[in-house]
Short mmCIF file of C-alpha atoms in Angstrom, two decimals:
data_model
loop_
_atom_site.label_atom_id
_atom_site.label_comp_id
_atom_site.label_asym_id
_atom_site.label_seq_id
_atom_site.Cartn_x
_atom_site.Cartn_y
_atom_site.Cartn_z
CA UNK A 1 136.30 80.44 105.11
CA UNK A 2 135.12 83.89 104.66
CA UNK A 3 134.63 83.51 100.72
CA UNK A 4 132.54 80.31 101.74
CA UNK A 5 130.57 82.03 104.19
CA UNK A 6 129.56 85.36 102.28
CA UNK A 7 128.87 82.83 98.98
CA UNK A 8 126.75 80.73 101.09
CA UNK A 9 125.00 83.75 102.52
CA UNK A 10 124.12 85.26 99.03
CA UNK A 11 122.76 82.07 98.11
CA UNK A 12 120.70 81.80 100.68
CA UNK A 13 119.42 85.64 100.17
CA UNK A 14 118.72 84.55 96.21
CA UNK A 15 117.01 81.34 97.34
CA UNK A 16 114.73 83.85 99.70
CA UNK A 17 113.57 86.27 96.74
CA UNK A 18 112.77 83.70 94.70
CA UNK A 19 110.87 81.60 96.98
CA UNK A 20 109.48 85.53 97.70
CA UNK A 21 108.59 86.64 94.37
CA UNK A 22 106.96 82.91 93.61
CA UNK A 23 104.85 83.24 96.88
CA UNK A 24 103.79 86.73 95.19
CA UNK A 25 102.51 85.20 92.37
CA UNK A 26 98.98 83.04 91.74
CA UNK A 27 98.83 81.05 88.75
CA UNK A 28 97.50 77.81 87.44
CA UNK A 29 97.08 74.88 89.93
CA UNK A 30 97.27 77.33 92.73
CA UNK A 31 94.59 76.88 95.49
CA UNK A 32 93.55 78.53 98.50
CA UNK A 33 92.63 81.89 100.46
CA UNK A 34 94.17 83.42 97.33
CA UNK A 35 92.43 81.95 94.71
CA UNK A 36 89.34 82.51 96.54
CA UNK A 37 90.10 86.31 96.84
CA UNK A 38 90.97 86.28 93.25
CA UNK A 39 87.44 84.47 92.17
CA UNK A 40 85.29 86.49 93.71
CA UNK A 41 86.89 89.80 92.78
CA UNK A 42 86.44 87.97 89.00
CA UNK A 43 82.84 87.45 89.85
CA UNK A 44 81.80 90.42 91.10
CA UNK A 45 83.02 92.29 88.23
CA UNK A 46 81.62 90.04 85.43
CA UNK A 47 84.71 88.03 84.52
CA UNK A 48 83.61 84.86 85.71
CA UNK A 49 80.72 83.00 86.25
CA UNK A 50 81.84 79.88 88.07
CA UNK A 51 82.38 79.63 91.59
CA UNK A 52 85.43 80.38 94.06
CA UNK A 53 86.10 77.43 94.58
CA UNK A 54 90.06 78.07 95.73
CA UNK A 55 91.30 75.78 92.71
CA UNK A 56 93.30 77.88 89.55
CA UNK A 57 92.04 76.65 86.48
CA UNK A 58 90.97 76.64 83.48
CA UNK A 59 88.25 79.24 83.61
CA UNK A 60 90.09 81.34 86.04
CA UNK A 61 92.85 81.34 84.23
CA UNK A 62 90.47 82.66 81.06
CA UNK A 63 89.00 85.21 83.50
CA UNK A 64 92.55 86.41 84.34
CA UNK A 65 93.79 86.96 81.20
CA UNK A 66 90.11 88.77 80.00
CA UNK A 67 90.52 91.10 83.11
CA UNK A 68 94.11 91.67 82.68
CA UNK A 69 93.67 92.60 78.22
CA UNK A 70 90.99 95.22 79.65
CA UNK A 71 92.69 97.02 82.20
CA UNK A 72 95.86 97.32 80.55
CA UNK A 73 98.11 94.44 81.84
CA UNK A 74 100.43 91.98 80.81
CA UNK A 75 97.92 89.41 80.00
CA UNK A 76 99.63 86.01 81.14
CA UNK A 77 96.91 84.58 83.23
CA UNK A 78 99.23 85.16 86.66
CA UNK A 79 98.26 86.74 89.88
CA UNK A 80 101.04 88.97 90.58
CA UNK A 81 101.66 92.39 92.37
CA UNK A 82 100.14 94.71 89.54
CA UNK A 83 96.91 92.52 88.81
CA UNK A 84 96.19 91.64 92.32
CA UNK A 85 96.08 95.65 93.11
CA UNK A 86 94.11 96.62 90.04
CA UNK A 87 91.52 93.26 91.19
CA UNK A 88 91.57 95.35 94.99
CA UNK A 89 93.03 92.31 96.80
CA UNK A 90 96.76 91.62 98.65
CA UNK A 91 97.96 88.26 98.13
CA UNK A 92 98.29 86.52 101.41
CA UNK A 93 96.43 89.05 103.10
CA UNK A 94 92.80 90.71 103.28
CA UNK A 95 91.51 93.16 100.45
CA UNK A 96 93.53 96.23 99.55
CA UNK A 97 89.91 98.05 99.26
CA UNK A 98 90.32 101.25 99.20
CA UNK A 99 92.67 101.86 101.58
CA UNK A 100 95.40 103.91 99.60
CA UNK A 101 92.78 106.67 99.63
CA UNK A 102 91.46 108.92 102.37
CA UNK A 103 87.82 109.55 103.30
CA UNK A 104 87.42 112.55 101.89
CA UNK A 105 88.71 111.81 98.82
CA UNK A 106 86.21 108.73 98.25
CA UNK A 107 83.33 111.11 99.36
CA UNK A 108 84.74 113.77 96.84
CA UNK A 109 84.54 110.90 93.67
CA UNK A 110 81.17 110.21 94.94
CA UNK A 111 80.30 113.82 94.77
CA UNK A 112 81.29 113.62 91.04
CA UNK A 113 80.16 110.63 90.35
CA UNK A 114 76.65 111.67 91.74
CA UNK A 115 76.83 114.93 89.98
CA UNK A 116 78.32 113.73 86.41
CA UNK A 117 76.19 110.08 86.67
CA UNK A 118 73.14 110.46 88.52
CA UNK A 119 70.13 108.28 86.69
CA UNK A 120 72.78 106.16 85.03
CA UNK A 121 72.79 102.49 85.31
CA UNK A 122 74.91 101.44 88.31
CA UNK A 123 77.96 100.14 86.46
CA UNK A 124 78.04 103.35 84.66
CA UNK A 125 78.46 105.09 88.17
CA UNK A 126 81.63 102.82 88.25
CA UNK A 127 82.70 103.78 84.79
CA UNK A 128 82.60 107.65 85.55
CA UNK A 129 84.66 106.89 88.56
CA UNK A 130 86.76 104.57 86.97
CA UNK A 131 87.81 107.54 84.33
CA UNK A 132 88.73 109.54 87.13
CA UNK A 133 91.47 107.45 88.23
CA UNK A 134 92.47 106.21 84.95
CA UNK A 135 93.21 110.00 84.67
CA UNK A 136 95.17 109.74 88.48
CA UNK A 137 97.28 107.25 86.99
CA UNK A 138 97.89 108.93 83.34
CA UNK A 139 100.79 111.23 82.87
CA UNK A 140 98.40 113.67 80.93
CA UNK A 141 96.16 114.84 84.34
CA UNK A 142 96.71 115.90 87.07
CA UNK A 143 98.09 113.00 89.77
CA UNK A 144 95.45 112.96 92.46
CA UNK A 145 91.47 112.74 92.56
CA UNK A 146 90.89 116.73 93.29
CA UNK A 147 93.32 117.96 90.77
CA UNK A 148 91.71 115.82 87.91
CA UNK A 149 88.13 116.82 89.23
CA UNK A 150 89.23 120.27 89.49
CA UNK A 151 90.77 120.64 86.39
CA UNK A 152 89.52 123.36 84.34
CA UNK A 153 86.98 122.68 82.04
CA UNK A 154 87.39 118.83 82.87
CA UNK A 155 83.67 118.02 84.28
CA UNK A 156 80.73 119.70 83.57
CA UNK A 157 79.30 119.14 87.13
CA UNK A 158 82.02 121.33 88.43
CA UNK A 159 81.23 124.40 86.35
CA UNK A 160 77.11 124.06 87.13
CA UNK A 161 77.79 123.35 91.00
CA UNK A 162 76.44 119.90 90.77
CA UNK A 163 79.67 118.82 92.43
CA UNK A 164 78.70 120.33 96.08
CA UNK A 165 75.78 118.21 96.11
CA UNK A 166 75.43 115.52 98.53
CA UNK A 167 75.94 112.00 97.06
CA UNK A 168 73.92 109.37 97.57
CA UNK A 169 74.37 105.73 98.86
CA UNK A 170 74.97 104.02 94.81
CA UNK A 171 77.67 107.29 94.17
CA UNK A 172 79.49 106.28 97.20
CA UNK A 173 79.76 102.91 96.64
CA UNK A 174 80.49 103.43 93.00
CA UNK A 175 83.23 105.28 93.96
CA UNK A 176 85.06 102.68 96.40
CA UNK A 177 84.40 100.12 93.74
CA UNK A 178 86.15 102.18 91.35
CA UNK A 179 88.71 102.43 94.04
CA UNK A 180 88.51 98.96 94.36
CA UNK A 181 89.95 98.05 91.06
CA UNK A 182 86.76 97.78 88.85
CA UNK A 183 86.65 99.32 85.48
CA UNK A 184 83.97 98.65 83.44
CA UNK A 185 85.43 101.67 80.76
CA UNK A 186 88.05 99.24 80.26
CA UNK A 187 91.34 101.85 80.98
CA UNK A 188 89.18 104.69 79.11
CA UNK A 189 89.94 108.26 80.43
CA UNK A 190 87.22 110.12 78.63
CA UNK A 191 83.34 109.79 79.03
CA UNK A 192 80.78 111.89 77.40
CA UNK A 193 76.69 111.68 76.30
CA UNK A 194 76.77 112.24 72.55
CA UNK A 195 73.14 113.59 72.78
CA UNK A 196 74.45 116.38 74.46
CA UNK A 197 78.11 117.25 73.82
CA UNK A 198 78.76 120.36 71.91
CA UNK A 199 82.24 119.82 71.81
CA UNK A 200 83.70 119.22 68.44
CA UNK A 201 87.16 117.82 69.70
CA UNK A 202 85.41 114.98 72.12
CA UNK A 203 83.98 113.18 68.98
CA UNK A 204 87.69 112.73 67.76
CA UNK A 205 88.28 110.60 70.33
CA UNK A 206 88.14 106.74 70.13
CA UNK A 207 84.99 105.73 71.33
CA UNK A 208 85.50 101.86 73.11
CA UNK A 209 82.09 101.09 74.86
CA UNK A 210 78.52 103.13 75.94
CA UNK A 211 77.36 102.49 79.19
CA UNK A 212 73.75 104.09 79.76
CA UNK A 213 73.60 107.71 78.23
CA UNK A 214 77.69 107.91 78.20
CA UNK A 215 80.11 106.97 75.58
CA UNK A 216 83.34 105.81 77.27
CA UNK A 217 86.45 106.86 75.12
CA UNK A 218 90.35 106.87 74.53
#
C-alpha cells in the first residue's frame, strides 16, 4: 500500500508541473489578461499593428515569432518564461517593468543615455540603452549597468563628463523602456556615429541597423 501511495503521489506531482509549465506558456488560441499583456507590449514596440484584443492568432502569433528572431530567442511563436521577460510582462500577473533594477541604477542608464544620445530620435534613446544591457547580459562585459558604463574606454560620455549631467524626462524613460524589454538594436552590443568615430577597430564590426546619427553593431 505504500508502493501505491508514493506512485500515486508522484503522479500527481508530474500531473502538477505539467499542468504548471502549460499554464506558463501562451500560444495560439490562447485568450485573455495574457494575451492582452502580450499585444500591447507587441504594439508598443512596433511588432504589431492590430489590436489586443485577448485572442492568439494569426498575427500575434507572426508578431511573436518577429520579436522573438530579433532579440535572440527561440522563435516558436509561444509565450513562455524567457519571451514574456524580454516583452517586460509576468504571465498571470502585472508587468515585470523594471522592477529587477533599483532606482539608481535606471537614473544612472538615463544619465548615459542622455549623455551618449541626446538629440537622437527617441527610439534611438532606447537603442543606446538597450546596448547597455545587451552588454549586462553578455559574458564579454562587465555583469551589471555601472560596471559596463564604467568600463574603461567603453563610452565616450564618461571620459568628457557628460555622464554627471542631469537627464532629462525622454533619457529616463528611454531607459525603463530599455529595462522594459524593448530593443530596437535588435540584441546589438555596440553603437557608434560613423561621422565621428576615429576608431579603426569599431568599423570591423558588423553593422545591423542605424538609428538617427548611430550605427548599431555586432
Amino acid at each position: 500500500m505504500k508502493k501505491k501511495g508514493a506512485a500515486l503521489l508522484m503522479a500527481l506531482m508530474l500531473l502538477a508541473a505539467c499542468i504548471s509549465q502549460a499554464q506558463a506558456a501562451i500560444a495560439w488560441g490562447s485568450r485573455g489578461s495574457d494575451v492582452i499583456r502580450i499585444q500591447q507590449r507587441l504594439r508598443q514596440y512596433g511588432y504589431m499593428d492590430g489590436p489586443a484584443d485577448g485572442i492568439f492568432g494569426q498575427e500575434t502569433y507572426d508578431a511573436v515569432i518577429w520579436f522573438q528572431r530579433k532579440n535572440g530567442l527561440k522563435a516558436d511563436g509561444v509565450v513562455g518564461p524567457a519571451t514574456a521577460a524580454a516583452l517586460g510582462i509576468s504571465l498571470g500577473g502585472g508587468s515585470t517593468a523594471a522592477s529587477s533594477y533599483n532606482e539608481s541604477e535606471i537614473y544612472l542608464l538615463a544619465r548615459l543615455v542622455y549623455g551618449e544620445a541626446r538629440g537622437e530620435p527617441y527610439v534611438g534613446k532606447v537603442a543606446v540603452a538597450a546596448v547597455v544591457l545587451n552588454r549586462v547580459r553578455s559574458a564579454s562585459f562587465p555583469n551589471t549597468i555601472s560596471g559596463v558604463i564604467y568600463q574603461a574606454g567603453a563610452f565616450d560620455c564618461v571620459a568628457d563628463g557628460q555622464i554627471n549631467l542631469t537627464p532629462d524626462s525622454d533619457s529616463i524613460r528611454a531607459a525603463r523602456d530599455a529595462m522594459n524589454g524593448w530593443d530596437p538594436s535588435g540584441g546589438c552590443i555596440y553603437y557608434y556615429n560613423p561621422a565621428t568615430a576615429t576608431s579603426a577597430w569599431i568599423w570591423s564590426r558588423e553593422v545591423r541597423l542605424t538609428i538617427g546619427a548611430h550605427a548599431f553593431a555586432v
